[in-house]
Structure formats: C-alpha cells, structure tokens
Coordinates of C-alpha atoms and ligand atoms in Angstrom, one line a residue:
X163 CA 0.0 0.0 0.0
X164 CA 3.1 2.2 0.4
X165 CA 2.7 3.4 -3.2
X166 CA -0.5 5.2 -2.3
X167 CA 1.1 7.4 0.3
X168 CA 2.8 10.8 -0.2
X169 CA 6.6 10.3 0.2
X170 CA 6.9 12.9 3.0
X171 CA 4.4 10.9 5.1
X172 CA 6.5 7.8 4.7
X173 CA 9.3 9.6 6.5
X174 CA 7.2 10.8 9.5
X175 CA 7.8 9.1 12.8
X176 CA 4.4 9.2 14.5
X177 CA 4.3 10.9 17.9
X178 CA 4.5 8.6 20.9
X179 CA 2.5 10.0 23.8
X180 CA 2.8 9.3 27.5
X181 CA 1.2 6.1 28.5
X182 CA -2.4 6.5 29.7
X183 CA -3.3 5.5 33.3
X184 CA -6.2 3.2 32.5
X185 CA -4.4 1.3 29.8
X186 CA -1.4 0.8 32.2
X187 CA -3.7 -0.5 35.0
X188 CA -5.3 -3.0 32.6
X189 CA -2.1 -4.2 31.0
X190 CA -0.2 -4.7 34.3
X191 CA -3.1 -5.6 36.6
X192 CA -2.2 -2.7 38.9
X193 CA -4.6 -0.9 41.2
X194 CA -2.8 2.3 41.8
X195 CA -1.0 4.0 38.9
X196 CA 0.3 7.5 38.9
X197 CA 1.2 9.3 35.7
X198 CA 4.1 11.7 35.7
X199 CA 4.7 11.6 32.0
X200 CA 2.9 14.4 30.2
X201 CA 3.5 17.5 32.3
X202 CA -0.2 17.7 33.2
X203 CA -1.5 19.5 36.3
X204 CA -1.6 17.0 39.3
X205 CA -4.3 19.0 41.1
X206 CA -6.8 18.2 38.4
X207 CA -8.8 20.8 36.5
X208 CA -9.8 24.1 38.1
X209 CA -13.2 23.4 39.9
X210 CA -14.5 26.7 38.4
X211 CA -13.7 25.3 34.9
X212 CA -15.5 22.1 35.7
X213 CA -18.6 23.8 36.8
X214 CA -18.6 26.2 33.8
X215 CA -18.3 23.1 31.5
X216 CA -21.2 21.4 33.3
X217 CA -23.4 24.4 32.7
X218 CA -22.7 24.1 29.0
X219 CA -23.4 20.5 28.5
X220 CA -27.1 20.8 27.6
X221 CA -26.1 23.1 24.8
X222 CA -23.9 20.8 22.9
X223 CA -26.5 20.1 20.2
X224 CA -25.4 23.5 18.8
X225 CA -22.1 24.3 17.0
X226 CA -19.7 26.3 19.1
X227 CA -19.0 30.0 18.5
X228 CA -16.6 29.8 15.6
X229 CA -15.0 33.1 16.6
X230 CA -14.5 32.2 20.3
X231 CA -15.8 35.7 21.0
X232 CA -16.0 35.6 24.8
X233 CA -12.8 33.7 25.3
X234 CA -10.8 36.0 23.1
X235 CA -12.4 39.0 24.9
X236 CA -11.4 37.5 28.2
X237 CA -7.9 36.8 27.0
X238 CA -7.5 40.3 25.6
X239 CA -8.4 41.7 29.1
X240 CA -6.1 39.2 30.8
X241 CA -3.1 40.3 28.6
X242 CA -4.0 43.9 27.7
X243 CA -4.2 43.2 24.0
X244 CA -7.1 43.3 21.5
X245 CA -9.3 40.3 20.8
X246 CA -8.0 40.5 17.2
X247 CA -4.5 39.7 18.4
X248 CA -5.7 36.1 19.3
X249 CA -6.4 32.9 17.4
X250 CA -7.6 29.8 19.3
X251 CA -6.6 26.3 18.6
X252 CA -7.5 22.7 19.4
X253 CA -4.4 22.7 21.7
X254 CA -1.4 24.6 20.7
X255 CA -0.4 21.6 18.5
X256 CA -3.1 22.7 16.0
X257 CA -1.7 26.2 16.0
X258 CA 1.8 24.9 15.1
X259 CA 0.1 23.3 12.0
X260 CA -1.9 26.5 11.2
X261 CA 1.3 28.6 11.5
X262 CA 3.3 26.4 9.1
X263 CA 0.4 26.2 6.6
X264 CA -0.1 29.9 6.7
X265 CA 3.5 31.1 6.3
X266 CA 5.9 28.6 4.9
X267 CA 6.1 28.2 1.1
X268 CA 7.0 24.7 -0.4
X269 CA 10.6 25.7 -1.0
X270 CA 11.1 27.5 2.3
X271 CA 12.4 26.1 5.5
X272 CA 12.0 26.2 9.3
X273 CA 14.7 26.5 11.9
X274 CA 14.6 25.2 15.4
X275 CA 16.7 23.2 17.9
X276 CA 17.4 19.6 18.2
X277 CA 16.0 17.8 21.2
X278 CA 12.9 19.9 21.5
X279 CA 9.1 19.5 21.3
X280 CA 8.7 16.8 18.6
X281 CA 5.6 18.3 17.1
X282 CA 7.6 21.0 15.2
X283 CA 9.3 18.4 13.1
X284 CA 6.4 16.1 12.8
X285 CA 4.0 18.8 11.6
X286 CA 6.7 20.3 9.3
X287 CA 7.2 16.8 7.7
X288 CA 3.4 16.2 7.3
X289 CA 3.2 19.5 5.5
X290 CA 6.2 18.6 3.4
X291 CA 8.3 21.5 4.7
X292 CA 12.0 21.3 5.5
X293 CA 13.1 21.8 9.1
X294 CA 16.7 22.5 10.2
X295 CA 17.8 21.8 13.7
X296 CA 20.8 23.1 15.6
X297 CA 22.2 20.9 18.4
X298 CA 21.6 22.0 22.0
X299 CA 24.6 23.5 23.8
X300 CA 24.9 22.3 27.4
X301 CA 21.3 21.1 27.1
X302 CA 20.1 24.6 26.1
X303 CA 18.8 26.1 22.9
X304 CA 21.8 27.5 21.1
X305 CA 20.4 30.6 19.4
X306 CA 23.8 31.5 17.9
X307 CA 24.0 28.1 16.2
X308 CA 20.4 28.5 15.0
X309 CA 21.2 31.9 13.5
X310 CA 23.9 30.2 11.5
X311 CA 21.3 27.8 10.0
X312 CA 19.2 30.6 8.8
X313 CA 19.4 31.1 5.0
X314 CA 17.6 33.0 2.3
X315 CA 14.8 30.4 2.4
X316 CA 14.2 30.4 6.1
X317 CA 10.7 31.7 6.9
X318 CA 10.0 30.5 10.5
X319 CA 11.8 29.9 13.7
X320 CA 10.4 27.8 16.6
X321 CA 11.7 28.4 20.1
X322 CA 10.2 26.4 22.9
X323 CA 10.9 28.5 26.0
X324 CA 11.3 26.8 28.4
X325 CA 12.2 23.8 26.3
X326 CA 10.6 20.4 26.5
X327 CA 12.1 17.9 27.4
X328 CA 15.1 19.7 29.0
X329 CA 13.4 22.3 31.1
X330 CA 16.1 24.9 30.2
X331 CA 15.2 28.4 28.9
X332 CA 16.8 31.1 26.8
X333 CA 17.3 34.4 28.6
X334 CA 16.1 37.9 27.6
X335 CA 19.7 38.8 26.7
X336 CA 20.0 35.8 24.3
X337 CA 16.7 36.5 22.7
X338 CA 17.5 40.2 22.3
X339 CA 20.8 39.3 20.5
X340 CA 19.1 36.7 18.4
X341 CA 16.2 39.0 17.3
X342 CA 18.7 41.8 16.6
X343 CA 20.7 39.7 14.2
X344 CA 17.8 37.9 12.5
X345 CA 16.7 39.1 9.1
X346 CA 13.4 41.0 9.2
X347 CA 11.7 38.6 6.8
X348 CA 11.6 35.8 9.4
X349 CA 8.8 35.1 11.8
X350 CA 9.7 33.9 15.3
X351 CA 7.4 31.6 17.3
X352 CA 7.9 31.6 21.1
X353 CA 6.2 28.5 22.4
X354 CA 5.6 29.3 26.1
X355 CA 3.6 26.3 27.3
X356 CA 5.3 26.4 30.7
X357 CA 5.4 30.1 31.4
X358 CA 3.3 29.8 34.6
X359 CA 6.2 28.0 36.3
X360 CA 8.9 30.6 35.6
X361 CA 10.6 32.0 38.7
X362 CA 13.7 33.7 37.2
X363 CA 14.3 37.4 36.4
X364 CA 15.9 37.0 33.0
X365 CA 13.0 35.3 31.2
X366 CA 12.3 37.2 28.0
X367 CA 9.2 39.4 27.7
X368 CA 8.0 38.2 24.4
X369 CA 4.8 40.3 24.6
X370 CA 6.9 43.4 24.7
X371 CA 8.3 42.4 21.3
X372 CA 4.9 41.8 20.0
X373 CA 3.7 45.2 21.2
X374 CA 6.5 46.7 19.3
X375 CA 5.1 45.1 16.2
X376 CA 7.9 42.7 15.7
X377 CA 7.3 39.6 13.6
X378 CA 6.5 37.4 16.7
X379 CA 4.0 34.8 17.4
X380 CA 3.5 33.6 21.0
X381 CA 1.9 30.3 21.8
X382 CA 0.2 29.4 25.0
X383 CA -1.8 26.4 26.2
X384 CA -4.4 25.5 28.7
X385 CA -2.9 22.0 28.9
X386 CA -0.3 22.5 31.6
X387 CA -0.8 25.0 34.4
X388 CA -4.5 25.4 33.7
X389 CA -5.2 21.7 34.0
X390 CA -7.3 21.3 30.9
X391 CA -5.1 19.0 28.7
X392 CA -8.1 16.8 27.9
X393 CA -10.2 19.6 26.6
X394 CA -7.6 20.6 23.9
X395 CA -7.3 24.4 24.1
X396 CA -4.4 26.7 23.2
X397 CA -4.0 30.1 21.7
X398 CA -1.6 32.2 19.7
X399 CA -1.0 35.9 20.0
X400 CA 0.4 38.0 17.1
X401 CA -0.1 41.2 15.2
X402 CA -3.7 41.5 13.9
X403 CA -2.7 41.2 10.3
X404 CA -0.8 38.0 10.9
X405 CA -3.8 36.6 12.9
X406 CA -6.1 37.5 10.1
X407 CA -4.1 35.3 7.7
X408 CA -4.0 32.4 10.1
X409 CA -7.8 32.7 10.5
X410 CA -8.1 31.8 6.8
X411 CA -6.4 28.4 7.5
X412 CA -8.2 27.6 10.7
X413 CA -11.1 25.2 10.5
X414 CA -14.3 27.1 11.6
X415 CA -15.2 24.9 14.6
X416 CA -11.8 23.8 15.8
X417 CA -12.4 24.8 19.4
X418 CA -15.3 23.1 21.0
X419 CA -18.0 24.7 23.2
X420 CA -16.8 23.1 26.5
X421 CA -13.2 24.2 25.9
X422 CA -14.3 27.8 25.3
X423 CA -16.4 27.8 28.5
X424 CA -13.7 26.0 30.5
X425 CA -11.0 28.3 29.3
X426 CA -12.8 31.5 30.4
X427 CA -13.5 30.0 33.9
X428 CA -9.9 28.8 34.3
X429 CA -8.6 32.3 33.5
X430 CA -10.8 33.6 36.3
X431 CA -9.5 31.0 38.8
X432 CA -6.4 32.9 40.0
X433 CA -6.1 30.8 43.2
X434 CA -5.9 27.6 41.2
X435 CA -3.0 28.9 39.2
X436 CA -1.3 30.2 42.3
X437 CA -1.7 26.9 44.1
X438 CA -0.5 25.0 41.1
X439 CA 2.6 27.1 40.9
X440 CA 3.4 26.8 44.6
X441 CA 3.0 23.0 44.4
X442 CA 5.2 22.7 41.4
X443 CA 8.0 24.9 42.8
X444 CA 8.0 23.1 46.1
X445 CA 7.8 19.7 44.5
X446 CA 10.7 20.5 42.2
X447 CA 12.9 21.4 45.2
X448 CA 12.0 18.2 46.9
X449 CA 12.8 16.1 43.8
X450 CA 16.1 18.0 43.2
X451 CA 17.1 17.3 46.8
X452 CA 16.3 13.6 46.7
X453 CA 18.0 13.1 43.3
X454 CA 21.1 14.8 44.7
X455 CA 21.0 12.5 47.7
X456 CA 20.9 9.6 45.3
X457 CA 23.9 11.0 43.4
X458 CA 21.9 11.3 40.2
X459 CA 22.4 14.1 37.6
X460 CA 19.5 16.3 36.6
X461 CA 18.9 19.6 34.8
X462 CA 17.5 22.5 36.9
X463 CA 14.2 23.1 35.2
X464 CA 12.2 26.2 34.6
X465 CA 9.1 24.1 33.9
X466 CA 7.0 21.5 35.8
X467 CA 9.2 18.5 34.9
X468 CA 12.7 17.4 35.4
X469 CA 15.1 15.6 33.1
X470 CA 17.0 13.0 35.1
X471 CA 20.2 11.3 34.1
X472 CA 19.7 7.8 35.4
X473 CA 23.2 6.6 34.6
X474 CA 21.5 3.5 33.2
X475 CA 19.4 2.7 30.2
X476 CA 16.5 5.1 30.5
X477 CA 14.1 2.8 28.7
X478 CA 14.9 0.0 31.2
X479 CA 14.3 2.4 34.1
X480 CA 11.0 3.5 32.5
X481 CA 9.8 -0.1 32.1
X482 CA 10.9 -1.1 35.7
X483 CA 9.1 1.9 37.1
X484 CA 6.0 1.1 35.2
X485 CA 5.8 -2.3 36.9
X486 CA 5.5 -0.4 40.2
X487 CA 2.7 1.8 38.8
X488 CA 4.8 4.9 38.1
X489 CA 4.6 6.2 34.6
X490 CA 7.4 8.5 33.6
X491 CA 8.6 9.5 30.1
X492 CA 11.4 7.6 28.4
X493 CA 13.6 9.7 26.2
X494 CA 14.7 7.4 23.4
X495 CA 12.7 9.3 20.8
X496 CA 14.7 12.4 21.7
X497 CA 18.0 10.6 21.5
X498 CA 18.6 10.9 25.3
X499 CA 19.2 7.3 26.0
X500 CA 20.2 7.4 29.7
X501 CA 17.5 9.9 30.7
X502 CA 13.9 9.9 31.9
X503 CA 11.6 12.9 32.2
X504 CA 9.4 13.2 35.3
X505 CA 6.5 15.6 35.7
X506 CA 6.2 17.2 39.2
X507 CA 3.2 15.7 40.8
X508 CA 1.5 16.1 44.2
X509 CA 3.9 15.6 47.2
X510 CA 2.6 12.1 47.6
X511 CA 3.3 11.3 44.0
X512 CA 6.7 12.8 44.1
X513 CA 7.6 10.7 47.2
X514 CA 6.4 7.6 45.4
X515 CA 8.4 8.4 42.3
X516 CA 11.6 8.8 44.5
X517 CA 10.9 5.6 46.5
X518 CA 10.4 3.5 43.3
X519 CA 13.4 5.0 41.5
X520 CA 15.6 4.4 44.5
X521 CA 14.5 0.8 44.8
X522 CA 15.0 0.1 41.1
X523 CA 18.5 1.6 41.0
X524 CA 19.5 -0.3 44.0
X525 CA 18.4 -3.6 42.4
X526 CA 20.2 -2.7 39.2
X527 CA 23.5 -2.1 41.0
Ligands
PLP665 C1 2.8 20.4 26.2 C2 3.3 21.4 25.2 C3 2.5 22.1 24.3 C4 1.0 22.0 24.5 O1 0.4 21.4 23.6 P1 -1.2 21.4 23.5 O2 -1.5 20.9 22.1 O3 -1.7 22.8 23.8 O4 -1.7 20.4 24.6 C5 3.1 22.9 23.4 N1 4.4 23.1 23.4 C6 5.2 22.5 24.2 C7 6.7 22.7 24.2 C8 4.7 21.6 25.1 O5 5.5 20.9 25.9

C-alpha cells in the first residue's frame, strides 16, 4: 500500500504520547497507577472550569461559536491586547500546524533546535516543509547556532521556551541578540507552554516584542498549568494582520464549546494557578534534593518537569518503574538514552516516584 502514500508521510515518525493511566492499569493488573509523563496538572482541572463546563453540557447540540468571541475578549483583558490579536486552537499543537500552513512556502524552511518539542518536526514533515535543527549547547537552545542555520529560504523559527524535554530556557539577553541579528523577513514563534512556572528574572518578555510590532507569534496552552489538557485548548498571539491570515487556514469549529467555557472560567480562577505554581516549585525542590542525595544528575528546570540522568538505560528504568505503577517518560525518541523525564506531581506522587526510583536503581547495581 506504500505506493498510495505521499513520500513525505512515509518519513514521518508518529508521535508517541505518555502512557495513559487506564491502559497501564489494565495491562499490568495494577490498582494504583500514577502518571508523571505528560506534564499535566496534578491538582486536576480548576473546579471553576469544571462547573462552567457542566453548565454548557445541555447546549452541545449546537455548534460552538466559531470566533470564540467571549474567550478572546477574556484573553484580551487578561493580557492587555485586543481580541483581534488572538487565534484559538485545538491545543497549541493545532496552532503549530496552522502557522506552518499559513506562512511557509513549499521551497522555504523552518529553523529550530534539536531535542525539543517533537511536534515542530512532525508537523513540518506532514506539511512537506524542510526543518533545520541546531544541536543543543549544554542542554540549552543554542540561538547563535540556530542563527547560522538561517538562510535566504528560512521563513519561520520555533523556540520552545522553556524547552521540553530539557526544562532549560533562553534568557532575555540571548533573545535580544538573536532577534537583533535575525533578518526582518523571518517570523519567530515563542512556544511558552510552561510560562506559569517561571521563577527567574531574566526570562524574555515576548509580549513586549509583539507590542513593538515585531514579527513574533506567542503560543500558550491550557494543557499544563490550567489543568485542561483533555479539553484541547491553546491560543496564539500576534499582530492583527498576521492573525487574520492564520484565521483563513483555521477550521471554523476547531475549538469546541466546552473548551471555550472551561478556558474562560480557568482564567478567572487565580487561586488555582497560584496553588499549582506553589505545588510545582515546592515539588521541584523536593525532587532536586532527593535526586542529589541519590547521586543522580539532573537539569535544573524552569518548567513542571525534570530531566533525570539515570546513569543506566532510560528505557529500562521506565519499564521497571511502570511495573510499580509509576509512569514517567522515556527519552529514546529524543536521543537521550540514559534519561527519563518526570513531571512534578503532588507531594505524595513525588515521594512515590523517588521511592520507586531508589528501589530500582538499588536492584540494578
Ligand atoms: C505540552 C506542550 C505544548 C502544549 O500542547 P497542547 O497541544 O496545547 O496540549 C506545546 N508546546 C510544548 C513545548 C509543550 O511541551
């Protein structure tokens, strides 16, 4: 059947997601499984979002608002922009696709980093667009190396900041240098899925660049800090004119009614975000401390996950942890053979992760 398929699709390595809890329980006959594999919010969804969604349920015989009027208005107020600066997506994944489709010609290319969010490459390949990747430097995006990859045919740059799966971030100084040296014909996408967890002073203010009408697109998601991964909701911010072109590519009903209602309520739930942030920062400190005591290497992370150097085969560690009902992410796909990535959970989950990891490493020694 291969001959039926477009050749670029034959080269695509399908995305492998974190293992779902229910499937793992069934397969391994386990009662208690915890998932620390997809950087979701361990507190669940915001209760305010849940009740807003419930109120909407009896209306789902209707199509959703194709413009996302109320959610965009709420976002505009939240971020002091105009509703016309926003486009909504079925997760920010969909917006990556819309961006590539809107801006990158068949003979143009995209520049990003190696060892980053896999969807940039997958979606570029599906759209038959070339993507060029600069290696990380000390596990960080190397913007200077990316600049060297830029050529006359480069249209788009993706910067995951903080980066997934490393948790490292590029500073405002690095971004200023990069944007200063980049030709004006190139659009830069800042994917800020983890911005709620930032607690450093030198994180770049991408919105300030947007306000100065630079060619910037900022991506945000409700999947991580807002606890709405299952609803599929993300948004992009850009200059109105750029948004208007992306709106031509977007499917009219891409964001469902429940997601729109849940998103508005989640934005209103300030306490929920504050509690989530506090939990993650505290949990991260605990995990750093315990990993250090075990003599394991890890990368200090600006996000809600930590990349851990197990000193062993990461896939083996992943499988062994799974048998004890702890799902972490194995990093083979990213070419990080010895590593696992663990999402910060509740204190109880973090303790269980450490207990199981310690036990397994002891057995393997
Ligand atoms: C999780 C994540 C996203 C969010 O994707 P959604 O489609 O909105 O769930 C985007 N970018 C990065 C880097 C991520 O890690």
